[in-house]
């Protein structure tokens, strides 16, 4: 009988982590020293935002992704808060809109100019006031436009319609203690939260009810995130203060499906989840490593893949969305590691010999288009993310400005919730209209024939480009099968 150990096969077993060269880092940045367990960094395909030290208030820096090297000390910042900024989050449906939460009890939404900041930004597009204590968590809805969730140290969760600056839902009796984190489900119908009372809750914000609650063992800072299939992944501490990971089935929260203990360090573990590959990257604050795990359908469910280790500890960590990665280099993740005085990108790649597009590494991923408007979500509609293919490499679409709306579009369909500001008038803002105005072409007498010819030629060229694109795709697939030995 053979006792040879069978190693589980995984295409992510040999994921290779590589920090970029020094000239591709962002140097001379004074990263915030605030004692708050957020990631301090937010990234999208256009910009890198980092919470920085600021005198007399709170600020964060927004840099174009390609602006690497030493950053001048006089570089403009976003500095409208009167207290330290605790959390920032880019809007998934507009790469120029970012939300921030601060110790000054407010949430602010900012519009970043097309080419980045040329002067400090002090006026937000909209300021959201509803919390009585500092706001430590802001997170955008994954599929509905202009829906933003904030959670404060007053143990209150508020869901906002940024388009009208109004509270959609105020959940003030669900959490008896400090909220550590909030994570939306894949389609945004639910969210889960980790609380200082040792509990993980699954909440339906539209109905205002706790769907399920579980009290795990440890009481120190935890994180809970929704996975694409509806399961919940948590990081936290055991009773012996050992850091641990767990996977939970929302239908049965009595016992975890899987539980793994890591080490006895005391830094909070920040999980970053890739729903396309089911890989979770775990970064500990104060650690100098990134561990990654693959989640599967069969036991033991959580499979340790590998560890990326560097010399210096991380103060925070940013995570690039899939549509901002370089698919030609088989890049499956990119982190932005905050040091004390710089931000260092770390690139994760899967080694492949072929230069062709790797379908198995890049299934269709969430694109920048919203699946529905805020009003549709409030009315009960649920939709998953609008997916895009990365085969042709992602090209950012032209972004739309966040505009002022003088009319509360939700006022007619439902009563406005009570607010701490009473009947005071608040600034309202909304996204640009979803309908594109049609363009009518009027032709002068005698010029209609020429215009007709141009339009016909344009139509023929479009058909030709489409046919050639399909032919190239078929040839690439055939070549890929030949190289892999399938033919």
Coordinates of C-alpha atoms in Angstrom, one line a residue:
X1 CA 0.0 0.0 0.0
X2 CA 1.4 3.4 -0.9
X3 CA 1.4 6.1 1.8
X4 CA 2.5 8.8 -0.6
X5 CA 1.0 12.2 0.4
X6 CA -1.3 13.7 -2.2
X7 CA -0.9 17.4 -2.7
X8 CA -4.1 19.3 -3.6
X9 CA -3.9 20.8 -7.0
X10 CA -4.6 24.5 -7.3
X11 CA -3.6 27.0 -10.0
X12 CA -3.0 29.5 -7.2
X13 CA -0.5 27.4 -5.3
X14 CA 2.4 29.2 -7.0
X15 CA 1.2 32.7 -6.8
X16 CA 4.2 34.9 -6.8
X17 CA 4.4 38.2 -4.8
X18 CA 6.8 40.9 -5.9
X19 CA 7.2 44.4 -4.6
X20 CA 7.9 47.0 -7.3
X21 CA 11.1 48.9 -7.7
X22 CA 11.8 51.9 -5.5
X23 CA 11.1 54.4 -8.3
X24 CA 7.6 53.0 -8.7
X25 CA 6.7 53.6 -5.0
X26 CA 5.0 56.7 -3.6
X27 CA 7.7 58.2 -1.3
X28 CA 7.7 60.8 1.4
X29 CA 4.1 60.4 2.5
X30 CA 3.3 60.9 6.2
X31 CA 0.8 58.1 6.8
X32 CA -1.8 58.8 9.6
X33 CA -0.9 57.7 13.1
X34 CA -4.5 57.5 14.2
X35 CA -5.2 54.4 16.3
X36 CA -8.1 53.0 14.3
X37 CA -8.2 49.6 12.6
X38 CA -9.1 50.6 9.0
X39 CA -7.0 50.0 6.0
X40 CA -6.0 53.7 5.7
X41 CA -5.8 53.3 1.9
X42 CA -8.2 52.9 -1.0
X43 CA -7.4 52.3 -4.6
X44 CA -9.1 52.2 -8.0
X45 CA -7.8 52.0 -11.6
X46 CA -7.2 55.7 -11.7
X47 CA -6.3 56.9 -8.2
X48 CA -4.6 55.9 -4.9
X49 CA -6.0 57.5 -1.8
X50 CA -4.1 57.4 1.6
X51 CA -5.1 58.9 4.9
X52 CA -2.2 61.2 6.0
X53 CA -1.2 63.3 9.0
X54 CA -2.8 66.7 9.1
X55 CA -2.5 69.6 11.4
X56 CA -5.8 71.2 12.6
X57 CA -8.2 68.6 11.1
X58 CA -8.2 65.5 9.0
X59 CA -6.9 64.9 5.4
X60 CA -6.2 62.3 2.9
X61 CA -4.1 62.4 -0.2
X62 CA -5.3 61.4 -3.7
X63 CA -2.6 60.5 -6.3
X64 CA -3.0 59.4 -9.9
X65 CA -1.9 55.7 -10.0
X66 CA 0.9 56.6 -12.4
X67 CA 2.3 59.5 -10.2
X68 CA 5.1 57.5 -8.5
X69 CA 8.3 58.7 -6.9
X70 CA 8.8 61.3 -4.3
X71 CA 5.7 63.3 -3.5
X72 CA 6.3 66.9 -2.7
X73 CA 5.3 68.0 0.8
X74 CA 3.1 70.8 -0.6
X75 CA 1.1 68.4 -2.7
X76 CA -2.6 69.2 -2.4
X77 CA -4.8 67.1 -0.1
X78 CA -8.5 66.6 0.5
X79 CA -8.9 68.4 3.8
X80 CA -12.5 69.4 4.5
X81 CA -12.9 67.4 7.8
X82 CA -12.3 69.2 11.1
X83 CA -11.2 65.9 12.8
X84 CA -8.9 63.0 11.7
X85 CA -10.2 60.9 8.8
X86 CA -10.7 57.3 9.9
X87 CA -11.9 55.5 6.7
X88 CA -12.2 56.2 3.0
X89 CA -13.8 54.2 0.2
X90 CA -13.9 54.8 -3.6
X91 CA -17.3 54.5 -5.3
X92 CA -17.4 51.3 -7.4
X93 CA -19.5 53.0 -10.1
X94 CA -17.5 56.3 -10.5
X95 CA -13.7 56.3 -10.3
X96 CA -13.7 60.0 -9.4
X97 CA -16.0 59.8 -6.4
X98 CA -14.7 58.9 -2.9
X99 CA -16.4 58.9 0.5
X100 CA -14.7 59.6 3.9
X101 CA -15.7 59.2 7.5
X102 CA -14.1 61.2 10.3
X103 CA -13.8 61.9 14.0
X104 CA -15.9 65.1 13.4
X105 CA -19.0 62.8 13.2
X106 CA -19.6 63.5 9.5
X107 CA -19.4 61.6 6.2
X108 CA -18.3 63.5 3.2
X109 CA -18.4 62.6 -0.5
X110 CA -15.8 64.2 -2.8
X111 CA -15.5 64.6 -6.6
X112 CA -11.8 64.3 -7.7
X113 CA -10.9 66.1 -11.0
X114 CA -10.1 64.1 -14.1
X115 CA -6.3 64.5 -13.8
X116 CA -6.1 64.6 -10.0
X117 CA -5.8 67.5 -7.6
X118 CA -4.0 70.7 -8.5
X119 CA -5.1 72.5 -5.3
X120 CA -6.3 71.3 -2.0
X121 CA -10.0 70.2 -1.9
X122 CA -12.0 71.6 1.0
X123 CA -15.6 71.6 -0.2
X124 CA -17.3 68.2 -0.6
X125 CA -20.0 67.5 -3.1
X126 CA -22.2 66.6 -0.2
X127 CA -21.8 66.3 3.6
X128 CA -23.9 63.7 5.4
X129 CA -24.7 64.5 9.0
X130 CA -26.5 62.0 11.2
X131 CA -24.0 60.4 13.6
X132 CA -23.5 61.7 17.1
X133 CA -20.0 60.2 17.5
X134 CA -17.0 59.6 15.2
X135 CA -17.6 57.8 11.9
X136 CA -15.2 54.9 11.5
X137 CA -16.7 52.9 8.6
X138 CA -17.9 54.0 5.2
X139 CA -18.6 51.4 2.4
X140 CA -20.5 51.8 -0.9
X141 CA -23.3 49.5 -2.0
X142 CA -21.8 47.1 -4.6
X143 CA -24.6 47.3 -7.2
X144 CA -26.9 50.2 -6.5
X145 CA -25.8 53.7 -7.6
X146 CA -25.4 56.4 -4.9
X147 CA -26.1 54.1 -1.9
X148 CA -23.6 54.5 0.9
X149 CA -23.4 52.9 4.3
X150 CA -21.7 54.5 7.3
X151 CA -21.2 53.2 10.9
X152 CA -20.1 55.2 13.8
X153 CA -18.9 54.9 17.4
X154 CA -22.5 55.7 18.4
X155 CA -23.2 52.1 17.4
X156 CA -25.5 53.3 14.6
X157 CA -25.5 52.2 11.0
X158 CA -27.0 54.6 8.5
X159 CA -27.7 53.8 4.8
X160 CA -27.7 57.0 2.7
X161 CA -28.9 58.1 -0.7
X162 CA -25.9 60.3 -1.7
X163 CA -28.0 61.6 -4.6
X164 CA -30.4 63.4 -2.3
X165 CA -28.3 63.6 0.9
X166 CA -31.0 61.8 2.9
X167 CA -31.1 58.9 5.3
X168 CA -32.7 55.9 3.7
X169 CA -32.4 53.7 6.8
X170 CA -31.2 54.3 10.3
X171 CA -30.4 51.1 12.3
X172 CA -29.7 52.3 15.8
X173 CA -30.8 49.4 18.0
X174 CA -29.1 46.4 16.5
X175 CA -25.5 46.9 17.9
X176 CA -25.1 47.3 21.6
X177 CA -21.4 48.0 21.3
X178 CA -18.6 49.3 19.0
X179 CA -18.9 48.1 15.3
X180 CA -15.6 46.8 14.0
X181 CA -16.6 46.4 10.3
X182 CA -19.5 46.1 7.9
X183 CA -19.5 44.1 4.6
X184 CA -22.2 44.0 1.9
X185 CA -23.3 40.7 0.4
X186 CA -22.5 40.1 -3.3
X187 CA -25.8 41.6 -4.5
X188 CA -26.2 44.1 -1.8
X189 CA -29.4 42.7 -0.3
X190 CA -27.8 42.0 3.1
X191 CA -24.8 43.1 5.1
X192 CA -22.8 41.4 7.9
X193 CA -21.2 43.2 10.8
X194 CA -18.6 42.3 13.5
X195 CA -19.3 43.9 16.9
X196 CA -17.4 44.3 20.1
X197 CA -20.1 42.3 21.9
X198 CA -18.4 39.2 20.3
X199 CA -21.2 38.8 17.8
X200 CA -21.4 38.6 14.0
X201 CA -24.8 39.7 12.6
X202 CA -26.4 39.3 9.3
X203 CA -28.8 42.3 8.7
X204 CA -31.4 43.1 6.1
X205 CA -31.3 46.9 6.1
X206 CA -34.5 47.4 3.9
X207 CA -36.6 45.4 6.4
X208 CA -34.6 46.6 9.4
X209 CA -34.2 43.1 10.9
X210 CA -31.3 41.0 12.0
X211 CA -31.6 37.8 9.9
X212 CA -29.1 35.8 11.9
X213 CA -26.6 36.4 14.8
X214 CA -23.7 34.4 16.1
X215 CA -21.5 34.9 19.1
X216 CA -18.0 33.5 18.4
X217 CA -15.3 33.0 21.0
X218 CA -12.9 36.0 21.0
X219 CA -13.8 39.5 22.0
X220 CA -10.9 41.4 20.4
X221 CA -11.2 43.2 17.0
X222 CA -12.8 40.9 14.4
X223 CA -13.6 41.2 10.8
X224 CA -16.5 39.5 8.9
X225 CA -17.0 39.6 5.1
X226 CA -19.6 38.1 2.8
X227 CA -18.3 35.7 0.1
X228 CA -19.9 35.4 -3.4
X229 CA -21.8 32.2 -2.5
X230 CA -23.4 33.8 0.6
X231 CA -21.0 32.2 3.2
X232 CA -19.3 34.4 5.8
X233 CA -15.6 34.5 6.4
X234 CA -14.3 35.9 9.7
X235 CA -10.9 36.8 11.2
X236 CA -10.5 37.3 14.9
X237 CA -9.0 35.9 18.1
X238 CA -9.6 32.8 20.2
X239 CA -10.0 32.8 24.0
X240 CA -6.2 32.2 24.2
X241 CA -5.6 35.3 22.1
X242 CA -4.5 33.4 19.1
X243 CA -5.5 34.8 15.7
X244 CA -7.9 32.6 13.8
X245 CA -9.9 32.4 10.6
X246 CA -13.3 30.8 10.3
X247 CA -15.9 30.1 7.6
X248 CA -19.6 30.2 8.5
X249 CA -22.8 29.0 6.9
X250 CA -25.5 31.7 7.4
X251 CA -28.2 28.9 7.6
X252 CA -26.4 27.4 10.6
X253 CA -24.2 29.7 12.7
X254 CA -23.9 27.3 15.6
X255 CA -20.6 25.9 14.6
X256 CA -18.1 27.1 11.9
X257 CA -17.7 25.1 8.8
X258 CA -13.9 25.5 9.1
X259 CA -11.6 27.0 11.7
X260 CA -7.9 27.7 11.4
X261 CA -5.5 29.2 14.0
X262 CA -2.6 31.3 12.7
X263 CA -0.4 32.7 15.4
X264 CA -0.4 34.7 18.6
X265 CA 0.3 38.1 17.2
X266 CA -2.0 41.0 18.3
X267 CA -2.5 42.9 15.1
X268 CA -6.0 43.0 13.6
X269 CA -6.3 40.8 10.5
X270 CA -7.7 42.6 7.4
X271 CA -9.2 40.2 4.8
X272 CA -9.3 41.1 1.1
X273 CA -11.6 38.8 -1.0
X274 CA -11.5 38.2 -4.7
X275 CA -14.9 36.8 -5.7
X276 CA -13.7 35.8 -9.2
X277 CA -11.1 33.3 -7.9
X278 CA -12.4 32.7 -4.4
X279 CA -9.0 33.6 -3.0
X280 CA -8.8 35.5 0.3
X281 CA -5.7 37.5 1.2
X282 CA -5.2 38.2 4.9
X283 CA -3.0 41.1 6.0
X284 CA -2.3 41.8 9.7
X285 CA -1.7 45.4 10.8
X286 CA 1.8 45.5 12.1
X287 CA 2.7 42.3 10.2
X288 CA 5.2 42.1 7.4
X289 CA 3.4 39.3 5.6
X290 CA 0.4 38.6 3.4
X291 CA -1.2 35.2 3.7
X292 CA -3.5 33.9 1.1
X293 CA -6.1 31.1 1.2
X294 CA -8.4 29.5 -1.3
X295 CA -12.0 28.8 -0.4
X296 CA -13.5 25.6 -1.9
X297 CA -16.9 23.8 -1.8
X298 CA -15.4 20.6 -0.2
X299 CA -13.8 20.1 3.2
X300 CA -11.7 21.5 4.7
X301 CA -13.0 24.5 2.8
X302 CA -10.1 26.9 3.7
X303 CA -6.9 25.9 2.0
X304 CA -3.7 27.7 2.9
X305 CA -1.8 28.6 -0.3
X306 CA 1.3 30.6 0.6
X307 CA 2.7 33.6 2.3
X308 CA 4.3 36.7 0.9
X309 CA 6.9 38.1 3.3
X310 CA 8.7 41.4 3.3
X311 CA 11.0 43.2 5.8
X312 CA 9.0 46.1 7.0
X313 CA 5.6 46.0 8.8
X314 CA 2.5 47.4 7.2
X315 CA 0.6 50.4 8.6
X316 CA -2.3 49.9 6.2
X317 CA -3.2 48.2 3.0
X318 CA -5.0 49.1 -0.3
X319 CA -6.5 46.6 -2.7
X320 CA -6.8 47.2 -6.5
X321 CA -10.1 46.1 -8.1
X322 CA -9.7 43.4 -10.7
X323 CA -10.4 45.8 -13.6
X324 CA -7.3 47.8 -12.7
X325 CA -4.9 44.8 -13.0
X326 CA -2.5 44.1 -15.9
X327 CA -4.0 40.9 -17.5
X328 CA -1.1 40.6 -19.9
X329 CA 1.3 39.8 -17.0
X330 CA -1.1 37.3 -15.4
X331 CA -1.5 39.7 -12.4
X332 CA -4.3 38.5 -10.1
X333 CA -4.0 40.9 -7.3
X334 CA -2.2 44.2 -6.4
X335 CA -1.7 45.6 -2.9
X336 CA -0.7 49.0 -1.9
X337 CA 1.3 48.6 1.4
X338 CA 1.6 51.6 3.6
X339 CA 4.9 52.1 5.5
X340 CA 5.5 55.0 7.8
X341 CA 6.7 57.3 5.1
X342 CA 5.8 55.6 1.8
X343 CA 3.3 53.5 -0.1
X344 CA 4.7 50.4 -1.9
X345 CA 2.7 48.4 -4.5
X346 CA 3.0 44.6 -4.3
X347 CA 2.1 42.7 -7.4
X348 CA 0.7 39.1 -7.2
X349 CA 1.1 37.0 -10.4
X350 CA 0.4 33.5 -11.5
X351 CA 3.4 32.3 -13.6
X352 CA 2.3 31.2 -17.1
X353 CA 4.3 30.4 -20.2
X354 CA 1.8 31.5 -22.7
X355 CA 1.2 35.2 -23.5
X356 CA -2.4 34.6 -24.4
X357 CA -5.3 35.8 -22.3
X358 CA -5.9 33.3 -19.4
X359 CA -9.6 32.6 -19.3
X360 CA -9.3 30.6 -16.1
X361 CA -7.6 33.4 -14.2
X362 CA -9.9 36.2 -15.4
X363 CA -13.6 35.2 -15.5
X364 CA -16.0 38.1 -16.1
X365 CA -15.6 40.6 -13.2
X366 CA -17.7 43.4 -11.7
X367 CA -17.6 46.4 -14.0
X368 CA -18.0 50.2 -13.3
X369 CA -21.7 50.3 -14.3
X370 CA -24.4 50.2 -11.6
X371 CA -27.0 47.4 -11.9
X372 CA -29.8 49.7 -10.5
X373 CA -30.5 53.1 -9.1
X374 CA -31.0 53.9 -5.4
X375 CA -34.7 54.3 -5.8
X376 CA -35.0 50.8 -7.4
X377 CA -33.0 49.2 -4.5
X378 CA -35.3 51.0 -2.0
X379 CA -38.3 49.7 -3.8
X380 CA -37.1 46.1 -3.2
X381 CA -35.2 45.3 -6.4
X382 CA -32.1 43.1 -6.0
X383 CA -29.5 42.6 -8.7
X384 CA -25.9 41.2 -8.9
X385 CA -23.0 43.2 -10.3
X386 CA -22.9 44.1 -14.0
X387 CA -20.0 41.9 -15.3
X388 CA -17.4 42.8 -17.9
X389 CA -14.8 40.8 -19.7
X390 CA -11.1 41.6 -19.2
X391 CA -10.1 39.9 -22.5
X392 CA -9.4 43.2 -24.3
X393 CA -7.9 44.6 -21.2
X394 CA -10.0 47.1 -19.2
X395 CA -10.3 50.6 -20.6
X396 CA -11.9 53.0 -18.1
X397 CA -15.1 54.7 -19.4
X398 CA -15.5 58.4 -19.2
X399 CA -16.8 59.3 -15.7
X400 CA -19.8 61.3 -14.9
X401 CA -19.9 64.2 -12.5
X402 CA -21.9 64.0 -9.3
X403 CA -24.5 66.8 -9.7
X404 CA -26.7 68.8 -7.4
X405 CA -30.4 67.9 -7.3
X406 CA -32.8 70.4 -5.8
X407 CA -35.6 67.8 -5.6
X408 CA -35.8 64.9 -3.1
X409 CA -36.8 62.2 -5.6
X410 CA -37.7 59.7 -2.8
X411 CA -39.9 62.1 -0.9
X412 CA -43.0 61.2 -2.8
X413 CA -42.7 57.4 -2.5
X414 CA -41.8 57.1 1.2
X415 CA -41.7 59.4 4.2
X416 CA -38.2 60.9 5.0
X417 CA -36.8 59.3 8.1
X418 CA -36.3 61.4 11.2
X419 CA -32.9 63.1 11.4
X420 CA -31.0 64.7 14.2
X421 CA -30.9 68.0 12.1
X422 CA -34.7 68.4 12.4
X423 CA -36.2 70.4 9.6
X424 CA -32.9 72.1 8.7
X425 CA -32.2 72.3 5.0
X426 CA -29.4 70.0 3.8
X427 CA -27.4 70.1 0.6
X428 CA -28.6 67.6 -2.0
X429 CA -26.6 65.9 -4.8
X430 CA -27.3 63.3 -7.4
X431 CA -25.5 61.4 -10.1
X432 CA -25.9 62.5 -13.7
X433 CA -29.0 61.2 -15.5
X434 CA -28.8 57.7 -16.7
X435 CA -30.4 58.5 -20.0
X436 CA -28.2 59.9 -22.7
X437 CA -29.8 62.7 -24.7
X438 CA -30.3 61.7 -28.3
X439 CA -28.5 63.6 -31.0
X440 CA -30.5 64.7 -34.0
X441 CA -28.7 65.5 -37.2
X442 CA -30.4 67.9 -39.6
X443 CA -29.0 68.0 -43.1
X444 CA -29.0 70.9 -45.4
X445 CA -30.7 70.6 -48.8
X446 CA -28.5 68.7 -51.2
X447 CA -26.2 67.4 -48.5
X448 CA -28.3 64.4 -47.5
X449 CA -26.8 62.0 -50.1
X450 CA -23.2 62.6 -49.0
X451 CA -24.1 62.1 -45.3
X452 CA -25.9 58.8 -46.2
X453 CA -22.8 57.5 -47.9
X454 CA -20.6 58.3 -44.9
X455 CA -23.0 56.5 -42.5
X456 CA -23.2 53.5 -44.8
X457 CA -19.3 53.3 -44.9
X458 CA -19.2 53.7 -41.1
X459 CA -21.6 50.8 -40.7
X460 CA -19.6 48.6 -43.0
X461 CA -16.4 49.3 -41.2
X462 CA -18.0 48.5 -37.8
X463 CA -19.2 45.1 -39.2
X464 CA -15.7 44.4 -40.5
X465 CA -14.0 45.2 -37.2
X466 CA -16.5 43.0 -35.4
X467 CA -15.9 40.1 -37.7
X468 CA -12.1 40.4 -37.5
X469 CA -12.3 40.6 -33.7
X470 CA -14.3 37.4 -33.6
X471 CA -11.9 35.7 -35.9
X472 CA -8.8 36.7 -33.8
X473 CA -10.6 35.4 -30.7
X474 CA -11.2 32.0 -32.4
X475 CA -7.6 31.8 -33.5
X476 CA -6.3 32.6 -30.0
X477 CA -8.4 29.9 -28.5
X478 CA -7.2 27.3 -31.1
X479 CA -3.6 28.3 -30.4
X480 CA -4.1 28.1 -26.7
X481 CA -5.5 24.5 -27.0
X482 CA -2.6 23.5 -29.2
X483 CA -0.1 24.8 -26.7
X484 CA -1.8 23.1 -23.8
X485 CA -1.8 19.8 -25.7
X486 CA -5.6 19.6 -26.0
X487 CA -5.4 19.2 -29.8

